[in-house]
Short mmCIF file of C-alpha atoms and ligand atoms in Angstrom, two decimals:
data_model
loop_
_atom_site.label_atom_id
_atom_site.label_comp_id
_atom_site.label_asym_id
_atom_site.label_seq_id
_atom_site.Cartn_x
_atom_site.Cartn_y
_atom_site.Cartn_z
CA MET A 1 82.69 100.50 107.75
CA ASP A 2 85.35 102.16 109.89
CA MET A 3 89.03 101.64 108.94
CA HIS A 4 92.34 102.37 110.46
CA ILE A 5 94.97 102.28 108.05
CA ALA A 6 98.96 102.79 108.69
CA LEU A 7 100.59 104.36 105.65
CA VAL A 8 104.23 103.39 105.13
CA PRO A 9 105.37 105.52 102.20
CA GLY A 10 109.11 104.74 102.64
CA ASP A 11 111.58 105.90 100.13
CA GLY A 12 112.09 106.92 96.54
CA ILE A 13 108.80 106.93 94.60
CA GLY A 14 107.18 105.37 97.70
CA PRO A 15 105.63 108.80 99.01
CA GLU A 16 104.25 109.71 95.50
CA ILE A 17 102.69 106.45 94.63
CA VAL A 18 101.17 106.11 98.24
CA ARG A 19 99.66 109.58 97.87
CA GLU A 20 98.01 108.58 94.50
CA ALA A 21 96.55 105.15 96.14
CA VAL A 22 95.17 107.14 99.31
CA ARG A 23 93.41 109.64 96.83
CA VAL A 24 91.69 106.70 95.06
CA LEU A 25 90.98 104.90 98.44
CA ASP A 26 89.44 108.21 100.05
CA ARG A 27 87.07 108.69 97.01
CA THR A 28 86.27 104.92 97.05
CA ALA A 29 85.32 105.27 100.84
CA GLU A 30 83.29 108.46 99.99
CA ILE A 31 81.20 106.72 97.28
CA TYR A 32 80.44 103.53 99.24
CA GLY A 33 80.25 105.24 102.62
CA HIS A 34 83.12 104.08 104.56
CA ARG A 35 85.23 106.24 107.22
CA ILE A 36 89.05 105.87 107.21
CA GLU A 37 91.60 107.08 109.99
CA TYR A 38 95.15 106.97 108.81
CA SER A 39 98.37 107.16 110.65
CA GLU A 40 101.51 107.76 108.71
CA VAL A 41 104.68 105.52 109.79
CA ASP A 42 108.33 105.90 109.07
CA ALA A 43 110.11 102.74 107.83
CA GLY A 44 113.21 102.26 105.68
CA GLY A 45 115.63 104.75 104.61
CA VAL A 46 113.43 107.72 105.81
CA SER A 47 113.71 106.16 109.44
CA ILE A 48 117.53 105.44 109.32
CA ASP A 49 117.80 109.19 108.61
CA LYS A 50 115.52 110.17 111.22
CA TYR A 51 116.24 107.49 114.09
CA GLY A 52 119.14 105.75 113.06
CA VAL A 53 117.23 102.34 112.36
CA PRO A 54 115.08 100.94 109.52
CA LEU A 55 112.05 100.10 111.89
CA ARG A 56 111.41 101.40 115.31
CA LYS A 57 109.26 99.47 117.82
CA GLU A 58 106.79 102.48 117.96
CA ALA A 59 106.43 102.02 114.02
CA LEU A 60 105.68 98.31 114.34
CA GLU A 61 103.23 99.02 117.39
CA GLU A 62 101.37 101.44 115.05
CA CYS A 63 101.16 99.00 112.30
CA LEU A 64 100.03 96.48 114.84
CA SER A 65 97.04 98.44 116.05
CA SER A 66 95.87 99.20 112.77
CA ASP A 67 93.65 97.00 110.31
CA ALA A 68 95.91 96.98 107.48
CA VAL A 69 99.18 98.44 106.32
CA LEU A 70 99.83 100.13 102.92
CA LEU A 71 103.52 100.29 102.05
CA GLY A 72 105.29 101.99 99.19
CA ALA A 73 108.89 100.90 98.86
CA VAL A 74 112.06 101.05 101.03
CA GLY A 75 115.74 101.40 100.02
CA GLY A 76 117.76 103.37 97.65
CA PRO A 77 121.76 104.11 97.04
CA LYS A 78 121.71 106.78 99.82
CA TRP A 79 121.82 103.81 102.28
CA ASP A 80 123.87 101.32 100.27
CA GLY A 81 126.81 101.76 102.67
CA VAL A 82 124.76 100.99 105.59
CA PRO A 83 125.73 97.64 107.34
CA GLY A 84 123.52 94.69 106.80
CA ASP A 85 121.35 94.61 109.83
CA LYS A 86 120.51 98.27 109.64
CA ARG A 87 119.73 98.40 105.87
CA PRO A 88 116.25 99.72 104.84
CA GLU A 89 115.07 96.54 103.82
CA LYS A 90 115.37 95.00 107.24
CA ALA A 91 112.12 97.17 107.61
CA LEU A 92 110.12 94.91 105.33
CA LEU A 93 111.43 91.91 107.31
CA GLY A 94 110.73 93.47 110.51
CA LEU A 95 107.01 94.22 109.38
CA ARG A 96 106.49 90.73 108.01
CA SER A 97 107.57 88.97 110.90
CA GLY A 98 106.09 91.45 113.46
CA LEU A 99 102.73 91.30 111.74
CA GLY A 100 102.93 87.48 111.52
CA LEU A 101 102.60 87.45 107.77
CA TYR A 102 102.97 84.03 106.44
CA THR A 103 100.97 84.16 103.00
CA ASN A 104 102.14 86.41 100.08
CA MET A 105 99.83 86.88 97.35
CA ARG A 106 100.88 88.07 93.96
CA PRO A 107 98.58 88.49 90.95
CA ALA A 108 100.13 88.50 87.63
CA VAL A 109 97.70 90.10 85.04
CA ILE A 110 98.24 90.92 81.41
CA TYR A 111 95.80 93.59 80.41
CA PRO A 112 95.01 92.93 76.66
CA GLU A 113 95.99 96.56 75.66
CA LEU A 114 99.28 96.19 77.12
CA SER A 115 100.05 92.94 75.81
CA ASP A 116 102.73 94.21 73.73
CA ALA A 117 104.75 94.74 76.69
CA SER A 118 105.09 91.07 77.55
CA PRO A 119 107.85 89.28 76.31
CA LEU A 120 105.74 86.31 75.36
CA LYS A 121 104.27 85.75 71.71
CA SER A 122 101.00 87.28 71.33
CA GLU A 123 99.31 84.08 70.52
CA ILE A 124 100.43 82.74 73.84
CA ILE A 125 98.75 85.48 75.72
CA ALA A 126 95.82 86.09 73.23
CA SER A 127 93.11 84.30 75.76
CA GLY A 128 94.31 86.60 78.63
CA ILE A 129 96.46 86.02 81.83
CA ASP A 130 95.14 86.44 85.38
CA ILE A 131 97.07 84.39 87.87
CA LEU A 132 97.12 84.66 91.65
CA ILE A 133 100.35 83.14 93.13
CA LEU A 134 100.10 82.30 97.11
CA ARG A 135 103.84 81.92 98.34
CA GLU A 136 104.44 80.54 101.97
CA LEU A 137 106.58 83.26 103.40
CA THR A 138 107.72 82.16 106.83
CA GLY A 139 108.84 78.46 106.62
CA GLY A 140 110.83 76.12 104.33
CA ILE A 141 114.28 76.05 103.33
CA TYR A 142 115.14 79.79 103.82
CA PHE A 143 114.05 79.24 107.61
CA GLY A 144 115.38 75.60 108.07
CA GLU A 145 118.48 74.67 109.74
CA ARG A 146 121.81 75.26 107.76
CA GLY A 147 125.42 74.83 108.34
CA ARG A 148 128.79 73.65 106.88
CA SER A 149 130.90 70.78 107.74
CA GLU A 150 133.86 71.23 110.13
CA ASP A 151 136.40 71.24 107.07
CA GLY A 152 134.12 73.57 105.19
CA GLU A 153 133.86 71.13 102.20
CA SER A 154 130.30 70.67 102.38
CA ALA A 155 127.12 72.63 103.45
CA TYR A 156 123.28 71.92 103.73
CA ASP A 157 119.94 73.63 103.94
CA THR A 158 116.92 72.09 105.34
CA MET A 159 113.39 72.36 104.00
CA SER A 160 110.95 71.50 106.67
CA TYR A 161 106.93 72.21 106.88
CA SER A 162 104.57 71.26 109.36
CA LYS A 163 100.82 70.38 108.46
CA ALA A 164 99.79 73.19 110.47
CA GLU A 165 101.93 75.70 108.31
CA ILE A 166 100.40 74.14 105.04
CA ARG A 167 97.00 74.29 106.09
CA ARG A 168 96.87 78.01 107.03
CA ILE A 169 98.11 79.01 103.66
CA ALA A 170 96.14 76.28 101.59
CA LEU A 171 92.91 77.59 103.24
CA LYS A 172 93.60 81.14 101.86
CA ALA A 173 94.35 79.53 98.33
CA PHE A 174 90.87 77.81 98.34
CA GLU A 175 88.97 80.71 99.66
CA SER A 176 90.57 83.11 97.14
CA ALA A 177 89.80 80.60 94.23
CA ARG A 178 86.31 80.75 95.21
CA LEU A 179 86.46 84.69 94.51
CA ARG A 180 87.93 83.86 90.99
CA GLU A 181 87.91 81.01 88.60
CA GLY A 182 87.64 78.21 91.24
CA HIS A 183 90.92 76.42 90.31
CA VAL A 184 93.80 75.84 92.56
CA THR A 185 97.28 74.35 91.33
CA LEU A 186 99.55 73.18 94.35
CA VAL A 187 103.22 73.42 92.86
CA ASP A 188 105.70 71.12 94.43
CA LYS A 189 108.32 68.52 93.90
CA ALA A 190 106.68 65.60 95.27
CA ASN A 191 108.38 62.92 93.15
CA VAL A 192 111.34 63.89 95.07
CA LEU A 193 111.10 65.83 98.20
CA GLU A 194 109.20 64.64 101.39
CA SER A 195 108.22 67.95 102.34
CA SER A 196 106.40 68.23 99.02
CA ARG A 197 104.69 65.09 99.54
CA LEU A 198 103.21 66.44 103.14
CA TRP A 199 102.04 69.55 101.06
CA ARG A 200 100.31 67.09 98.59
CA GLU A 201 98.56 64.80 101.42
CA THR A 202 97.46 67.99 103.47
CA VAL A 203 96.09 70.11 100.45
CA SER A 204 94.41 67.06 98.93
CA GLU A 205 92.56 66.20 102.10
CA MET A 206 91.54 69.93 102.63
CA GLY A 207 90.44 69.87 98.88
CA LYS A 208 87.45 67.48 99.92
CA SER A 209 85.97 70.40 101.81
CA TYR A 210 86.03 72.31 98.72
CA PRO A 211 84.08 70.50 96.11
CA ASP A 212 83.33 73.89 94.08
CA VAL A 213 87.21 74.24 93.80
CA THR A 214 89.25 72.10 91.07
CA LEU A 215 92.70 71.18 92.56
CA ASP A 216 95.36 69.88 90.57
CA TYR A 217 99.14 69.44 91.06
CA MET A 218 102.21 70.25 89.13
CA TYR A 219 105.93 69.85 89.60
CA VAL A 220 107.75 73.12 90.06
CA ASP A 221 110.11 72.27 86.90
CA ASN A 222 107.02 71.87 84.65
CA ALA A 223 105.29 74.82 86.24
CA SER A 224 108.37 77.00 85.42
CA MET A 225 107.79 75.72 81.72
CA GLN A 226 104.25 76.02 81.60
CA LEU A 227 104.21 79.74 82.81
CA VAL A 228 105.96 80.77 79.70
CA ARG A 229 104.24 78.06 77.43
CA ASN A 230 100.86 78.22 78.39
CA PRO A 231 100.39 80.84 81.26
CA SER A 232 96.38 81.03 80.78
CA GLN A 233 95.97 77.48 82.15
CA PHE A 234 96.58 78.85 85.77
CA ASP A 235 94.12 80.48 88.15
CA VAL A 236 95.58 80.10 91.72
CA ILE A 237 98.95 78.95 92.15
CA LEU A 238 99.79 77.73 95.60
CA THR A 239 103.41 76.71 96.91
CA GLU A 240 106.13 76.80 99.30
CA ASN A 241 108.55 79.56 99.84
CA MET A 242 111.47 79.06 97.73
CA PHE A 243 109.53 77.84 94.71
CA GLY A 244 107.01 80.73 95.25
CA ASP A 245 109.99 83.22 95.38
CA ILE A 246 111.15 82.03 92.02
CA LEU A 247 107.97 81.37 90.25
CA SER A 248 106.51 84.83 91.30
CA ASP A 249 109.37 86.66 89.81
CA GLU A 250 108.94 84.91 86.65
CA ALA A 251 105.15 85.34 86.38
CA SER A 252 105.58 89.10 87.01
CA MET A 253 108.34 89.39 84.20
CA ILE A 254 105.92 87.76 81.76
CA THR A 255 103.39 90.65 82.27
CA GLY A 256 106.03 92.92 81.34
CA SER A 257 104.69 95.78 83.45
CA ILE A 258 106.43 96.05 86.89
CA GLY A 259 104.45 99.37 87.69
CA MET A 260 101.21 97.49 87.45
CA LEU A 261 101.58 94.52 89.96
CA PRO A 262 100.18 94.79 93.44
CA SER A 263 100.86 92.29 96.40
CA ALA A 264 99.37 91.42 99.86
CA SER A 265 101.03 89.66 102.73
CA LEU A 266 98.64 88.02 105.33
CA GLY A 267 98.57 86.11 108.49
CA ASP A 268 96.05 84.90 110.86
CA GLY A 269 92.82 87.27 110.94
CA THR A 270 92.30 89.95 108.58
CA ARG A 271 95.07 92.28 109.00
CA GLY A 272 97.74 92.37 105.97
CA MET A 273 100.31 94.34 104.52
CA TYR A 274 99.83 95.55 100.93
CA GLU A 275 102.45 97.10 98.58
CA PRO A 276 103.45 97.28 94.73
CA ILE A 277 105.91 94.52 93.76
CA HIS A 278 108.55 96.98 92.68
CA GLY A 279 111.15 98.75 94.51
CA SER A 280 111.73 102.67 95.29
CA ALA A 281 112.96 103.23 91.80
CA PRO A 282 115.55 105.79 92.76
CA ASP A 283 116.28 106.54 89.14
CA ILE A 284 112.60 108.25 88.78
CA ALA A 285 111.78 109.46 92.41
CA GLY A 286 110.58 112.91 92.68
CA LYS A 287 109.86 113.45 88.80
CA ASN A 288 106.33 112.72 88.77
CA VAL A 289 106.80 109.81 86.28
CA ALA A 290 106.36 106.74 88.38
CA ASN A 291 103.31 104.63 87.54
CA PRO A 292 101.12 104.57 90.61
CA THR A 293 98.89 101.64 89.35
CA ALA A 294 100.45 98.83 91.42
CA THR A 295 99.90 100.78 94.73
CA ILE A 296 96.36 101.51 93.73
CA LEU A 297 95.75 97.94 92.75
CA SER A 298 97.19 96.93 96.18
CA VAL A 299 94.48 99.17 97.80
CA ALA A 300 92.00 97.12 95.94
CA MET A 301 93.42 94.02 97.44
CA MET A 302 93.50 95.55 100.85
CA LEU A 303 89.84 96.25 100.60
CA ARG A 304 89.14 92.47 99.43
CA TYR A 305 91.15 90.63 101.91
CA SER A 306 91.30 93.00 105.03
CA PHE A 307 87.87 94.24 104.79
CA SER A 308 85.89 91.89 102.77
CA LEU A 309 84.65 94.64 100.60
CA GLU A 310 84.55 92.97 97.21
CA LYS A 311 82.30 95.60 95.55
CA GLU A 312 84.71 98.57 96.47
CA ALA A 313 87.76 96.18 95.38
CA ARG A 314 86.24 95.46 91.71
CA ALA A 315 85.48 99.11 91.63
CA ILE A 316 89.12 100.08 91.78
CA GLU A 317 89.91 97.22 89.43
CA ASN A 318 87.40 98.30 86.90
CA ALA A 319 88.60 101.93 87.23
CA VAL A 320 92.22 100.89 86.44
CA LYS A 321 90.82 98.64 83.47
CA SER A 322 88.87 101.54 82.11
CA ALA A 323 91.60 103.95 82.32
CA ILE A 324 94.03 101.58 80.55
CA SER A 325 91.41 100.89 77.73
CA ASP A 326 90.96 104.67 77.14
CA GLY A 327 94.81 104.97 76.50
CA VAL A 328 95.97 106.35 79.92
CA ARG A 329 99.61 105.68 80.20
CA THR A 330 102.50 106.50 82.21
CA ALA A 331 105.95 106.45 80.53
CA ASP A 332 106.73 103.03 81.52
CA ILE A 333 103.89 101.34 79.76
CA ALA A 334 103.54 103.97 76.88
CA LYS A 335 104.84 102.81 73.44
CA LYS A 336 107.62 104.90 71.88
CA GLY A 337 106.10 108.20 70.81
CA GLU A 338 102.83 107.64 72.39
CA ASP A 339 101.52 110.32 74.80
CA HIS A 340 102.01 109.64 78.48
CA VAL A 341 100.69 111.16 81.85
CA GLY A 342 102.46 111.73 85.15
CA THR A 343 101.97 110.19 88.27
CA ASP A 344 99.42 112.44 89.55
CA GLU A 345 97.44 112.61 86.44
CA CYS A 346 97.43 108.75 86.24
CA GLY A 347 95.93 108.76 89.67
CA SER A 348 93.41 111.30 88.73
CA GLU A 349 92.22 109.56 85.64
CA ILE A 350 91.48 106.31 87.61
CA LEU A 351 89.89 108.29 90.41
CA ARG A 352 87.60 109.82 87.84
CA ARG A 353 86.52 106.39 86.52
CA LEU A 354 85.43 105.07 90.13
CA VAL A 355 81.85 104.31 90.13
P1 NAD B 401 112.94 98.89 91.21
O1 NAD B 401 111.67 98.01 91.15
O2 NAD B 401 112.96 100.08 92.18
O3 NAD B 401 113.34 99.50 89.59
C1 NAD B 401 113.62 98.52 88.68
C2 NAD B 401 113.28 99.32 87.36
O4 NAD B 401 111.74 99.53 87.25
C3 NAD B 401 113.66 100.93 87.47
O5 NAD B 401 114.14 101.27 86.13
C4 NAD B 401 112.59 101.76 87.89
O6 NAD B 401 112.59 103.14 87.21
C5 NAD B 401 111.29 101.03 87.24
N1 NAD B 401 110.03 101.02 88.07
C6 NAD B 401 109.91 100.39 89.21
N2 NAD B 401 108.59 100.75 89.54
C7 NAD B 401 108.08 101.56 88.81
C8 NAD B 401 106.98 102.51 88.87
N3 NAD B 401 106.14 102.24 89.79
N4 NAD B 401 106.87 103.30 87.58
C9 NAD B 401 107.69 103.12 86.74
N5 NAD B 401 108.71 102.75 86.70
C10 NAD B 401 109.05 101.71 87.73
O7 NAD B 401 114.10 97.80 91.56
P2 NAD B 401 115.63 98.20 92.02
O8 NAD B 401 116.09 99.39 91.03
O9 NAD B 401 116.29 97.00 91.68
O10 NAD B 401 115.62 98.55 93.46
C11 NAD B 401 115.74 100.02 93.83
C12 NAD B 401 115.66 100.26 95.30
O11 NAD B 401 114.29 99.65 95.80
C13 NAD B 401 116.83 99.22 95.96
O12 NAD B 401 117.16 99.89 97.19
C14 NAD B 401 116.07 97.98 96.39
O13 NAD B 401 116.63 97.50 97.62
C15 NAD B 401 114.69 98.46 96.59
N6 NAD B 401 113.42 97.37 96.74
C16 NAD B 401 112.67 97.64 97.56
C17 NAD B 401 111.47 96.87 97.44
C18 NAD B 401 110.51 96.94 98.53
O14 NAD B 401 110.31 98.01 99.15
N7 NAD B 401 109.42 96.26 98.63
C19 NAD B 401 111.47 95.92 96.51
C20 NAD B 401 112.44 95.76 95.62
C21 NAD B 401 113.41 96.54 95.61
#
């Protein structure tokens, strides 16, 4: 297969971790006989420094003409004084809206060897955790009508969804469940919110076309408890924007390893943007200590969701698992006193285990 990938290394540790992810991707392509053409795109602080804006039209156009975008991270203290609409993070919003990305996918996985890093008790995570959260990204209360009364004594925000908005992300939830354990949990507040009742109706109607997928429902307050009480009951969680914002952060914290978690943002068609969930970690930038695993696993998601290359995606995930079980640790996941490797060596150890 021929692939055209836009690389957006960004700021801080971005360039270091993207470099390792590209090495792993190149080796995977070599093993499985694919050809990749890259174009490098400036976004975030680096773009502010060069061009005075976080995302140029040309940068977005380059991403729009690619099959997939791999992003490191943007931002850092250097640009803290920059006015709101010119901040590095605006590049992310510009890319998400410019690329029409309405589904955010975040896996939360605990590797048995790293279970010590989880703040949860060992008996709770003993059976392993592998959750995929699908959060709606462009609708709901963050985008609804809002305002204040004339006297300033009250304010309102509006949560609104259309069936079309629900259907397009629910489709992705059912399809991804088929590649996993075949179980979707819709998280909502249907006992109170009318928009949640529309989610339930629409998703349950669609569920009839997926008899092989188990569909159940959970109120968001219960879901937030269940994530810490019994997280292994979940496979795919489907939810609206604000609930997903909160639950996906909660789910990533229970894994205890921010440097290990990838994400994907998808729209119509197959183009997507893939990035680690962590930020640009300015405190460790340029020191060759950042964990590149989240970015490497983002590449696995890219192969799975943008190119339907499941075998290749699993090859990367298996190489990561094997490196972890062989004791390869960057400083963030090493126990006190345990040996650890640098960013580049971690990349090499994963690359070496690719088959
Ligand atoms: P952060 O995720 O960058 O860092 C939080 C902590 O986790 C730091 O101690 C950092 O060293 C550590 N860490 C993060 N990634 C790591 C990795 N791969 N390996 C080892 N340790 C890692 O969050 P922050 O400090 O709140 O934000 C720093 C900057 O990143 C800010 O400018 C923020 O706006 C930006 N940010 C960007 C994104 C993004 O680009 N998607 C996301 C979050 C934050």
